[in-house]
Tab-separated table of C-alpha atoms (C1' of nucleotides) in Angstrom:
chain	number	residue	atom	x	y	z
A	1	UNK	CA	-5.445	159.631	162.939
A	2	UNK	CA	-5.999	156.796	165.417
A	3	UNK	CA	-7.122	158.269	169.243
A	4	UNK	CA	-4.364	158.507	171.250
A	5	UNK	CA	-4.861	155.952	174.094
A	6	UNK	CA	-3.364	156.902	177.576
A	7	UNK	CA	-1.766	155.297	180.105
A	8	UNK	CA	-4.249	154.292	183.162
A	9	UNK	CA	-4.015	157.245	185.596
A	10	UNK	CA	-0.823	157.271	188.026
A	11	UNK	CA	0.338	153.828	186.552
A	12	UNK	CA	4.065	153.882	185.704
A	13	UNK	CA	5.645	153.041	182.179
A	14	UNK	CA	8.947	151.716	182.471
A	15	UNK	CA	11.134	153.202	179.655
A	16	UNK	CA	14.876	151.366	179.883
A	17	UNK	CA	16.272	154.170	181.571
A	18	UNK	CA	13.325	154.079	184.809
A	19	UNK	CA	13.560	149.996	184.400
A	20	UNK	CA	17.285	150.421	185.242
A	21	UNK	CA	16.855	152.480	188.513
A	22	UNK	CA	13.847	150.162	189.780
A	23	UNK	CA	16.074	146.783	188.831
A	24	UNK	CA	18.323	148.875	190.367
A	25	UNK	CA	16.953	149.574	193.664
A	26	UNK	CA	15.751	146.174	193.552
A	27	UNK	CA	19.235	145.098	193.607
A	28	UNK	CA	20.066	147.113	196.548
A	29	UNK	CA	17.245	145.468	198.768
A	30	UNK	CA	17.937	142.494	197.721
A	31	UNK	CA	21.731	142.677	199.010
A	32	UNK	CA	21.096	144.432	202.607
A	33	UNK	CA	18.332	141.719	202.810
A	34	UNK	CA	20.456	138.953	202.135
A	35	UNK	CA	23.357	139.986	204.126
A	36	UNK	CA	20.992	139.527	207.198
A	37	UNK	CA	19.604	135.780	206.034
A	38	UNK	CA	16.454	136.876	204.713
A	39	UNK	CA	14.500	135.262	202.645
A	40	UNK	CA	12.697	136.513	199.358
A	41	UNK	CA	9.361	135.670	199.276
A	42	UNK	CA	6.133	137.092	197.481
A	43	UNK	CA	2.229	136.946	197.682
A	44	UNK	CA	-0.633	136.776	194.749
A	45	UNK	CA	-1.312	140.300	193.386
A	46	UNK	CA	-4.639	139.552	193.434
A	47	UNK	CA	-6.323	139.093	196.270
A	48	UNK	CA	-10.665	138.593	197.755
A	49	UNK	CA	-11.328	142.421	199.617
A	50	UNK	CA	-12.086	140.131	202.537
A	51	UNK	CA	-8.795	139.266	203.163
A	52	UNK	CA	-8.360	143.086	203.750
A	53	UNK	CA	-11.674	143.971	205.493
A	54	UNK	CA	-10.559	142.026	208.454
A	55	UNK	CA	-7.493	144.427	209.269
A	56	UNK	CA	-6.421	147.147	207.159
A	57	UNK	CA	-7.703	150.532	207.929
A	58	UNK	CA	-11.095	151.913	206.765
A	59	UNK	CA	-9.635	153.823	204.277
A	60	UNK	CA	-7.092	152.146	202.567
A	61	UNK	CA	-10.047	149.419	201.378
A	62	UNK	CA	-13.035	151.518	200.975
A	63	UNK	CA	-11.555	154.396	199.131
A	64	UNK	CA	-7.975	153.608	198.219
A	65	UNK	CA	-8.645	149.910	196.373
A	66	UNK	CA	-8.877	149.072	193.132
A	67	UNK	CA	-11.393	147.279	193.669
A	68	UNK	CA	-13.966	145.461	190.799
A	69	UNK	CA	-16.155	142.237	189.801
A	70	UNK	CA	-14.560	139.209	188.508
A	71	UNK	CA	-16.283	137.073	185.853
A	72	UNK	CA	-17.401	134.537	188.438
A	73	UNK	CA	-19.021	137.630	190.184
A	74	UNK	CA	-16.671	137.529	193.555
A	75	UNK	CA	-15.016	140.786	194.712
A	76	UNK	CA	-11.175	141.179	194.314
A	77	UNK	CA	-8.751	143.322	194.834
A	78	UNK	CA	-5.209	144.724	193.499
A	79	UNK	CA	-3.146	144.525	196.509
A	80	UNK	CA	-2.647	147.205	198.262
A	81	UNK	CA	-0.475	145.917	200.777
A	82	UNK	CA	1.576	142.497	202.243
A	83	UNK	CA	0.754	142.061	205.380
A	84	UNK	CA	-2.534	140.580	205.158
A	85	UNK	CA	-1.297	137.962	202.884
A	86	UNK	CA	1.920	137.497	204.972
A	87	UNK	CA	-0.239	137.252	207.820
A	88	UNK	CA	-2.719	134.092	206.203
A	89	UNK	CA	0.884	132.570	204.420
A	90	UNK	CA	1.851	132.036	208.069
A	91	UNK	CA	-0.924	130.972	209.551
A	92	UNK	CA	-1.022	127.734	207.094
A	93	UNK	CA	2.074	127.144	207.722
A	94	UNK	CA	2.457	128.527	211.543
A	95	UNK	CA	3.728	124.946	212.719
A	96	UNK	CA	6.273	124.052	209.725
A	97	UNK	CA	8.048	127.231	209.164
A	98	UNK	CA	11.105	127.469	211.712
A	99	UNK	CA	11.282	130.903	213.462
A	100	UNK	CA	12.248	133.209	213.893
A	101	UNK	CA	11.331	133.935	210.306
A	102	UNK	CA	13.299	136.323	208.038
A	103	UNK	CA	11.258	137.751	204.968
A	104	UNK	CA	11.749	140.312	202.447
A	105	UNK	CA	9.682	140.697	199.023
A	106	UNK	CA	9.615	143.585	196.895
A	107	UNK	CA	6.478	143.823	194.137
A	108	UNK	CA	3.494	145.871	192.760
A	109	UNK	CA	0.666	147.560	194.607
A	110	UNK	CA	-1.718	149.649	194.262
A	111	UNK	CA	-3.660	152.264	195.700
A	112	UNK	CA	-6.759	154.310	194.211
A	113	UNK	CA	-5.548	158.025	195.400
A	114	UNK	CA	-4.470	161.172	193.935
A	115	UNK	CA	-1.459	161.233	192.414
A	116	UNK	CA	1.226	163.578	193.250
A	117	UNK	CA	5.249	164.032	193.542
A	118	UNK	CA	6.781	161.208	195.789
A	119	UNK	CA	3.186	159.281	195.398
A	120	UNK	CA	1.391	157.167	192.039
A	121	UNK	CA	-1.627	154.504	191.676
A	122	UNK	CA	0.538	151.654	191.180
A	123	UNK	CA	4.023	151.314	192.770
A	124	UNK	CA	6.899	148.721	193.730
A	125	UNK	CA	6.997	148.225	197.416
A	126	UNK	CA	9.816	146.511	199.950
A	127	UNK	CA	8.626	144.611	202.510
A	128	UNK	CA	10.720	142.966	205.078
A	129	UNK	CA	9.514	141.472	208.321
A	130	UNK	CA	10.972	139.304	211.662
A	131	UNK	CA	8.487	137.044	212.720
A	132	UNK	CA	8.580	135.137	215.996
A	133	UNK	CA	10.975	137.550	218.163
A	134	UNK	CA	10.463	140.365	220.599
A	135	UNK	CA	13.241	141.543	221.502
A	136	UNK	CA	14.643	145.210	221.323
A	137	UNK	CA	17.852	143.089	219.467
A	138	UNK	CA	15.208	142.228	216.742
A	139	UNK	CA	13.828	145.931	216.086
A	140	UNK	CA	17.793	146.698	215.739
A	141	UNK	CA	18.158	144.127	213.131
A	142	UNK	CA	15.232	145.655	210.841
A	143	UNK	CA	16.341	149.035	211.429
A	144	UNK	CA	20.332	148.528	210.284
A	145	UNK	CA	18.776	146.475	207.179
A	146	UNK	CA	17.172	149.676	206.372
A	147	UNK	CA	20.789	151.784	207.085
A	148	UNK	CA	22.162	149.034	205.194
A	149	UNK	CA	20.301	149.822	202.374
A	150	UNK	CA	20.529	153.313	202.526
A	151	UNK	CA	24.777	153.328	202.684
A	152	UNK	CA	24.436	150.980	199.831
A	153	UNK	CA	22.779	153.615	197.485
A	154	UNK	CA	24.946	156.434	198.640
A	155	UNK	CA	22.828	158.211	200.898
A	156	UNK	CA	24.896	159.042	204.164
A	157	UNK	CA	23.490	160.163	207.221
A	158	UNK	CA	24.119	163.617	206.637
A	159	UNK	CA	21.365	162.931	204.047
A	160	UNK	CA	18.946	160.500	205.268
A	161	UNK	CA	18.085	159.902	208.921
A	162	UNK	CA	15.741	156.918	210.785
A	163	UNK	CA	13.644	158.373	213.167
A	164	UNK	CA	12.653	156.044	216.146
A	165	UNK	CA	10.176	156.286	218.810
A	166	UNK	CA	8.364	154.009	221.192
A	167	UNK	CA	4.541	153.565	221.228
A	168	UNK	CA	5.010	151.951	224.824
A	169	UNK	CA	7.187	155.027	226.024
A	170	UNK	CA	4.688	157.315	223.637
A	171	UNK	CA	1.442	155.295	226.375
A	172	UNK	CA	3.396	155.916	229.278
A	173	UNK	CA	3.716	159.988	228.780
A	174	UNK	CA	0.123	159.846	228.258
A	175	UNK	CA	-0.221	158.142	231.400
A	176	UNK	CA	1.203	161.004	233.004
A	177	UNK	CA	-0.145	163.604	231.024
A	178	UNK	CA	-3.355	161.520	232.182
A	179	UNK	CA	-4.604	161.731	228.238
A	180	UNK	CA	-7.463	158.870	228.374
A	181	UNK	CA	-7.186	156.071	226.667
A	182	UNK	CA	-10.136	156.946	224.123
A	183	UNK	CA	-7.916	160.444	223.449
A	184	UNK	CA	-5.097	158.718	222.188
A	185	UNK	CA	-5.607	157.976	218.452
A	186	UNK	CA	-6.166	161.645	217.855
A	187	UNK	CA	-3.701	162.636	220.131
A	188	UNK	CA	-1.399	160.405	217.647
A	189	UNK	CA	-2.856	161.915	214.730
A	190	UNK	CA	-2.252	165.501	216.257
A	191	UNK	CA	1.365	164.577	216.952
A	192	UNK	CA	1.503	163.354	213.276
A	193	UNK	CA	0.531	166.327	211.852
A	194	UNK	CA	2.538	168.702	213.785
A	195	UNK	CA	5.468	169.598	211.335
A	196	UNK	CA	2.834	170.545	208.443
A	197	UNK	CA	0.733	172.746	211.347
A	198	UNK	CA	1.878	176.121	211.708
A	199	UNK	CA	2.482	176.457	215.491
A	200	UNK	CA	-0.926	178.233	216.914
A	201	UNK	CA	-3.267	176.560	214.586
A	202	UNK	CA	-1.766	173.114	216.158
A	203	UNK	CA	-2.258	174.520	219.769
A	204	UNK	CA	-5.750	175.477	218.774
A	205	UNK	CA	-6.557	172.250	217.361
A	206	UNK	CA	-5.401	170.506	220.371
A	207	UNK	CA	-7.431	172.613	222.793
A	208	UNK	CA	-10.321	171.682	220.152
A	209	UNK	CA	-9.444	167.744	220.862
A	210	UNK	CA	-10.207	168.068	224.300
A	211	UNK	CA	-6.782	168.966	225.922
A	212	UNK	CA	-6.326	171.071	228.907
A	213	UNK	CA	-3.932	173.718	228.668
A	214	UNK	CA	-2.051	172.066	230.910
A	215	UNK	CA	-1.748	168.591	229.200
A	216	UNK	CA	-0.571	170.965	225.542
A	217	UNK	CA	1.814	172.620	228.000
A	218	UNK	CA	3.035	168.886	228.740
A	219	UNK	CA	2.277	167.604	225.640
A	220	UNK	CA	4.558	169.939	223.615
A	221	UNK	CA	7.747	169.657	226.354
A	222	UNK	CA	8.000	165.855	225.526
A	223	UNK	CA	7.646	166.322	221.947
A	224	UNK	CA	10.539	168.385	222.373
A	225	UNK	CA	12.299	165.996	224.333
A	226	UNK	CA	14.889	164.152	222.705
A	227	UNK	CA	16.579	162.684	225.697
A	228	UNK	CA	13.439	161.105	226.463
A	229	UNK	CA	14.067	157.477	225.251
A	230	UNK	CA	16.594	157.083	228.218
A	231	UNK	CA	13.450	156.712	230.252
A	232	UNK	CA	12.306	153.755	228.453
A	233	UNK	CA	14.647	150.270	228.821
A	234	UNK	CA	13.420	148.823	225.379
A	235	UNK	CA	14.447	152.123	223.811
A	236	UNK	CA	18.067	151.688	225.842
A	237	UNK	CA	18.368	148.549	224.612
A	238	UNK	CA	17.473	149.139	220.946
A	239	UNK	CA	20.214	151.612	220.324
A	240	UNK	CA	23.189	150.167	222.307
A	241	UNK	CA	22.236	147.184	219.464
A	242	UNK	CA	22.231	149.496	216.821
A	243	UNK	CA	25.439	150.965	217.988
A	244	UNK	CA	26.977	147.111	218.042
A	245	UNK	CA	26.108	146.541	214.997
A	246	UNK	CA	27.345	149.272	213.409
A	247	UNK	CA	23.934	151.840	212.608
A	248	UNK	CA	23.769	153.934	215.273
A	249	UNK	CA	24.720	156.784	212.939
A	250	UNK	CA	21.517	156.332	210.887
A	251	UNK	CA	19.319	156.367	214.030
A	252	UNK	CA	18.054	159.288	216.044
A	253	UNK	CA	15.203	159.274	218.476
A	254	UNK	CA	12.133	161.798	217.754
A	255	UNK	CA	9.238	161.808	219.922
A	256	UNK	CA	7.367	163.223	216.513
A	257	UNK	CA	7.628	159.697	215.255
A	258	UNK	CA	4.069	158.090	215.798
A	259	UNK	CA	2.577	156.671	212.401
A	260	UNK	CA	-0.628	156.346	211.368
A	261	UNK	CA	-1.319	152.978	211.177
A	262	UNK	CA	-3.273	151.528	214.844
A	263	UNK	CA	-1.666	148.175	214.740
A	264	UNK	CA	2.131	149.189	215.378
A	265	UNK	CA	2.635	148.160	219.597
A	266	UNK	CA	6.236	149.187	219.983
A	267	UNK	CA	9.437	150.411	218.028
A	268	UNK	CA	8.249	152.855	215.439
A	269	UNK	CA	10.732	154.384	212.692
A	270	UNK	CA	10.568	156.589	209.316
A	271	UNK	CA	13.310	157.139	207.106
A	272	UNK	CA	13.488	160.902	205.962
A	273	UNK	CA	15.509	162.220	203.351
A	274	UNK	CA	17.433	165.239	205.726
A	275	UNK	CA	18.326	167.735	203.236
A	276	UNK	CA	15.697	167.379	200.260
A	277	UNK	CA	13.329	168.808	199.339
A	278	UNK	CA	10.748	165.688	199.634
A	279	UNK	CA	8.840	165.807	202.874
A	280	UNK	CA	7.414	161.603	203.010
A	281	UNK	CA	9.222	158.721	204.295
A	282	UNK	CA	12.131	156.702	202.059
A	283	UNK	CA	10.502	153.790	204.773
A	284	UNK	CA	8.506	153.735	207.596
A	285	UNK	CA	7.594	150.674	209.604
A	286	UNK	CA	7.267	149.458	213.123
A	287	UNK	CA	6.702	146.465	215.965
A	288	UNK	CA	2.992	144.940	215.653
A	289	UNK	CA	2.994	141.445	218.110
A	290	UNK	CA	-0.843	141.372	217.929
A	291	UNK	CA	-1.794	141.752	214.077
A	292	UNK	CA	-1.528	137.856	213.072
A	293	UNK	CA	-3.194	136.930	216.114
A	294	UNK	CA	-6.048	139.599	215.144
A	295	UNK	CA	-6.581	137.853	211.799
A	296	UNK	CA	-7.069	134.662	212.621
A	297	UNK	CA	-3.453	133.056	213.293
A	298	UNK	CA	-1.423	132.491	216.343
A	299	UNK	CA	-0.153	134.816	218.483
A	300	UNK	CA	2.787	135.903	216.699
A	301	UNK	CA	5.436	138.547	217.713
A	302	UNK	CA	6.442	140.210	214.661
A	303	UNK	CA	8.384	143.653	213.403
A	304	UNK	CA	8.820	145.119	209.691
A	305	UNK	CA	9.110	148.225	207.442
A	306	UNK	CA	8.145	148.997	203.887
A	307	UNK	CA	9.364	150.849	201.521
A	308	UNK	CA	8.219	152.200	197.978
A	309	UNK	CA	10.576	152.921	194.898
A	310	UNK	CA	8.431	156.366	194.164
A	311	UNK	CA	10.058	157.825	196.811
A	312	UNK	CA	13.301	156.600	197.123
A	313	UNK	CA	14.066	157.127	192.960
A	314	UNK	CA	13.132	160.315	193.483
A	315	UNK	CA	15.773	161.259	196.441
A	316	UNK	CA	18.601	159.415	194.206
A	317	UNK	CA	17.762	161.444	191.102
A	318	UNK	CA	17.893	164.646	193.449
A	319	UNK	CA	20.637	163.283	195.538
A	320	UNK	CA	22.477	162.636	192.168
A	321	UNK	CA	22.975	159.342	192.607
A	322	UNK	CA	21.454	157.263	189.906
A	323	UNK	CA	23.339	154.645	188.465
A	324	UNK	CA	25.040	155.018	185.364
A	325	UNK	CA	22.718	154.389	182.630
A	326	UNK	CA	24.574	152.294	179.664
A	327	UNK	CA	21.685	152.079	176.646
A	328	UNK	CA	22.730	148.633	175.472
A	329	UNK	CA	23.856	145.792	177.229
A	330	UNK	CA	25.497	145.000	174.490
A	331	UNK	CA	29.641	146.210	173.891
A	332	UNK	CA	30.385	145.364	170.932
A	333	UNK	CA	28.792	145.935	167.163
A	334	UNK	CA	29.500	144.024	164.566
A	335	UNK	CA	28.863	145.766	161.182
A	336	UNK	CA	28.072	145.233	158.025
A	337	UNK	CA	29.931	146.194	155.374
A	338	UNK	CA	27.983	145.268	152.247
A	339	UNK	CA	25.335	142.899	151.080
A	340	UNK	CA	28.361	140.542	149.852
A	341	UNK	CA	29.765	140.046	154.022
A	342	UNK	CA	26.909	140.025	155.701
A	343	UNK	CA	26.722	136.432	156.128
A	344	UNK	CA	30.467	137.103	157.663
A	345	UNK	CA	29.342	139.570	159.671
A	346	UNK	CA	26.418	137.518	161.443
A	347	UNK	CA	28.713	134.579	161.438
A	348	UNK	CA	31.355	136.496	163.633
A	349	UNK	CA	28.661	137.938	165.985
A	350	UNK	CA	27.876	134.251	166.484
A	351	UNK	CA	31.307	133.370	167.362
A	352	UNK	CA	31.633	136.151	169.948
A	353	UNK	CA	28.339	135.308	171.598
A	354	UNK	CA	29.487	131.920	171.787
A	355	UNK	CA	32.558	132.844	173.925
A	356	UNK	CA	29.894	135.171	175.847
A	357	UNK	CA	30.480	138.233	174.519
A	358	UNK	CA	27.606	140.531	174.214
A	359	UNK	CA	27.316	141.487	170.341
A	360	UNK	CA	24.720	143.326	168.066
A	361	UNK	CA	24.911	143.472	163.917
A	362	UNK	CA	23.013	146.225	162.598
A	363	UNK	CA	20.049	144.260	160.835
A	364	UNK	CA	19.927	146.642	157.778
A	365	UNK	CA	22.277	147.592	154.835
A	366	UNK	CA	23.707	151.271	155.466
A	367	UNK	CA	26.166	153.613	155.930
A	368	UNK	CA	29.697	152.461	158.190
A	369	UNK	CA	29.145	156.146	159.266
A	370	UNK	CA	25.453	155.521	160.130
A	371	UNK	CA	26.047	152.270	162.049
A	372	UNK	CA	29.068	154.165	163.913
A	373	UNK	CA	26.827	156.827	165.186
A	374	UNK	CA	24.343	154.122	166.516
A	375	UNK	CA	27.080	152.210	168.204
A	376	UNK	CA	28.305	155.754	169.353
A	377	UNK	CA	24.342	156.730	171.178
A	378	UNK	CA	24.293	153.391	172.271
A	379	UNK	CA	26.841	154.007	174.160
A	380	UNK	CA	28.853	151.089	173.214
A	381	UNK	CA	32.276	150.131	173.684
A	382	UNK	CA	33.625	148.550	170.486
A	383	UNK	CA	32.725	148.173	166.992
A	384	UNK	CA	34.417	145.771	164.508
A	385	UNK	CA	34.717	146.117	160.731
A	386	UNK	CA	34.788	143.433	158.066
A	387	UNK	CA	35.522	144.706	155.188
A	388	UNK	CA	36.667	143.783	151.660
A	389	UNK	CA	40.594	144.134	152.714
A	390	UNK	CA	39.728	142.001	156.381
A	391	UNK	CA	37.996	139.645	154.862
A	392	UNK	CA	40.830	138.500	152.278
A	393	UNK	CA	43.398	138.935	154.924
A	394	UNK	CA	40.943	136.887	157.727
A	395	UNK	CA	41.479	140.121	160.217
A	396	UNK	CA	38.599	142.395	161.514
A	397	UNK	CA	39.123	145.800	162.446
A	398	UNK	CA	39.129	146.825	166.078
A	399	UNK	CA	38.029	150.001	167.026
A	400	UNK	CA	37.722	151.109	170.522
A	401	UNK	CA	35.244	153.615	170.824
A	402	UNK	CA	35.793	155.913	173.714
A	403	UNK	CA	39.482	155.932	172.775
A	404	UNK	CA	39.007	156.236	169.064
A	405	UNK	CA	42.245	153.796	167.931
A	406	UNK	CA	41.296	150.838	166.050
A	407	UNK	CA	44.046	147.917	165.367
A	408	UNK	CA	43.756	144.867	162.809
A	409	UNK	CA	43.443	141.388	164.636
A	410	UNK	CA	43.494	138.076	163.525
A	411	UNK	CA	40.335	135.962	163.112
A	412	UNK	CA	41.355	133.627	164.945
A	413	UNK	CA	42.475	135.739	167.712
A	414	UNK	CA	39.537	138.296	168.310
A	415	UNK	CA	37.712	136.258	171.100
A	416	UNK	CA	41.068	136.457	173.000
A	417	UNK	CA	41.349	139.907	172.517
A	418	UNK	CA	37.973	140.844	172.880
A	419	UNK	CA	37.699	138.967	175.874
A	420	UNK	CA	37.851	141.556	179.526
B	1	G	C1'	-13.640	163.682	198.256
B	2	C	C1'	-11.188	169.687	198.944
B	3	G	C1'	-7.980	173.493	196.583
B	4	G	C1'	-3.897	175.996	192.945
B	5	A	C1'	-1.873	175.678	188.624
B	6	U	C1'	-0.878	174.260	183.373
B	7	A	C1'	-1.695	172.265	178.308
B	8	U	C1'	2.160	175.367	171.772
B	9	A	C1'	6.823	171.420	166.825
B	10	G	C1'	9.766	164.240	169.253
B	11	C	C1'	11.502	166.925	174.269
B	12	U	C1'	11.852	171.779	177.186
B	13	C	C1'	9.839	176.233	176.336
B	14	A	C1'	9.314	181.469	174.457
B	15	A	C1'	5.563	184.165	171.190
B	16	U	C1'	1.423	193.605	173.579
B	17	G	C1'	-5.245	190.667	170.271
B	18	G	C1'	-1.813	191.400	164.313
B	19	C	C1'	3.432	187.145	159.322
B	20	A	C1'	3.691	180.325	164.920
B	21	G	C1'	9.722	180.589	166.626
B	22	A	C1'	14.539	179.390	169.516
B	23	G	C1'	17.237	175.685	172.142
B	24	C	C1'	18.259	170.220	172.267
B	25	G	C1'	16.696	166.461	168.862
B	26	C	C1'	15.984	164.885	163.728
B	27	U	C1'	17.787	164.350	158.540
B	28	U	C1'	21.131	165.457	154.948
B	29	G	C1'	25.639	167.608	153.283
B	30	A	C1'	31.528	169.287	154.742
B	31	C	C1'	34.181	163.420	155.240
B	32	U	C1'	32.102	157.186	148.609
B	33	G	C1'	36.131	152.046	155.061
B	34	U	C1'	34.591	155.416	160.842
B	35	G	C1'	30.789	157.770	165.663
B	36	G	C1'	31.893	161.865	169.069
B	37	C	C1'	33.798	167.996	167.959
B	38	U	C1'	32.851	172.220	164.405
B	39	C	C1'	30.106	174.564	160.085
B	40	A	C1'	26.603	174.679	156.646
B	41	A	C1'	22.081	173.420	154.669
B	42	G	C1'	16.608	170.753	155.568
B	43	A	C1'	12.322	168.597	157.483
B	44	U	C1'	8.274	169.081	161.301
B	45	G	C1'	2.477	172.736	163.810
B	46	U	C1'	-5.828	170.943	163.066
B	47	U	C1'	-1.470	175.933	169.720
B	48	G	C1'	-5.518	169.642	174.242
B	49	U	C1'	-10.965	169.620	172.840
B	50	G	C1'	-15.636	172.221	171.826
B	51	G	C1'	-18.295	176.913	171.671
B	52	G	C1'	-18.133	182.228	172.116
B	53	U	C1'	-16.279	187.542	171.588
B	54	U	C1'	-13.945	190.242	167.696
B	55	C	C1'	-12.191	192.847	161.345
B	56	G	C1'	-8.559	189.514	163.192
B	57	A	C1'	-7.349	184.385	168.999
B	58	G	C1'	-2.065	180.779	171.156
B	59	C	C1'	-3.086	184.805	173.558
B	60	C	C1'	-10.199	187.488	176.294
B	61	C	C1'	-14.466	184.346	177.877
B	62	C	C1'	-17.498	179.810	178.843
B	63	A	C1'	-17.195	174.696	178.419
B	64	U	C1'	-14.819	169.787	178.430
B	65	U	C1'	-10.697	166.875	179.184
B	66	A	C1'	-5.759	165.824	180.320
B	67	U	C1'	-1.810	166.601	183.699
B	68	C	C1'	0.829	168.851	187.923
B	69	C	C1'	1.191	170.413	192.342
B	70	G	C1'	-1.045	170.681	197.478
B	71	C	C1'	-4.466	168.937	201.308
B	72	C	C1'	-6.805	164.414	202.981
B	73	C	C1'	-4.554	159.570	203.982
B	74	C	C1'	0.034	156.798	203.643
B	75	A	C1'	5.341	153.680	200.812
RNA sequence: GCGGAUAUAGCUCAAUGGCAGAGCGCUUGACUGUGGCUCAAGAUGUUGUGGGUUCGAGCCCCAUUAUCCGCCCCA
């Protein structure tokens, strides 16, 4: 008995049914992006470690990347994210690109972390960005693309929402509370963790960080103020643009959304499943105006978001929104009656394919019963029988497997009969 | 890196320390030119791996590996 070799931990095996879901997501992502005029692009799956060292978070590079030495001795990494590659590619052609740039991509990424629900080591991610525009209307457009996607897969605003905040607004609030600049990162992380912690513990943790009781009270009242956005000119414009774009119903202001990544400079947003069991973001993003300059390009304002395929896949399944799966792409099975008629069945199948139909033929001699059973399991629509009687009369039996009805059709009229 | 569970037929799972089972799936037949539904019969196991306790271990103990779930981080 051969030793069973398992798939590498955290990788994904796409059996046809899972592959169909992956392609379904890809298709909906493409439709949403293209509806707003975004161009598809991609970058290498392998990059040198240096590309990420410049910009990505310490943990992402040092602990969560698949990094190894290639045969030439260079350290390379399976890409854990796309933005550094985007920055490089844009910097290289900055003079010849037409701005604002609207680009999207869907491809594989790898992060070395503990697999759990909604998180694997290998995943597909949709990245979509607009570069070269710095208006709230640009931010609104990206959020509207996200809303368009949610709507297209059947997730209504009752089921999924996009929560929005603005780093600039938060900074002005931190100013008012006199929270010093060096503590703001900790405070942001604190806010990020609030939903996951008991409130007493959270309070204690806040005081531990060095917040005064007054600051803590101020912070809590700020985080409970869902009308705070009205104090932000950017968010006010953002919401009115979302209204105009028909995406307002999907979007809610939430001061608790801060996002962990350092590079966001303005609007930040995250989409969540409102009623499901999974408390992970469907997608998340925001404005990052300094990033391209930071990695050595010309300053370029940018806004974008990313969506992994794992979480959205689980949510679609839980919401019973998976597309119907048809095992076989072929709708027609040509049965093989016996040895003497095998060639005729093959010829028949070729004729039908030449007419643009998708057709399978049994590759071996077996009972018609078995062939029909196969067609049924593969959820095929039609089975053709070419037996001695039909061969003699120049006809073919066409059986509709859904209704169970069957008719004899003349061979010459068959293509016309079968065409949808 | 830390913590909690689980591992038995192809799948989902049962089985007081005492004969390893069910449902689904699979094969065959009822139906020698036709699937689904029904009925009947049948096949399928190194109980993750290695030790230990016991007259006797799927069950108890130790180790190990794998998987799942949570924390951290994040799509």
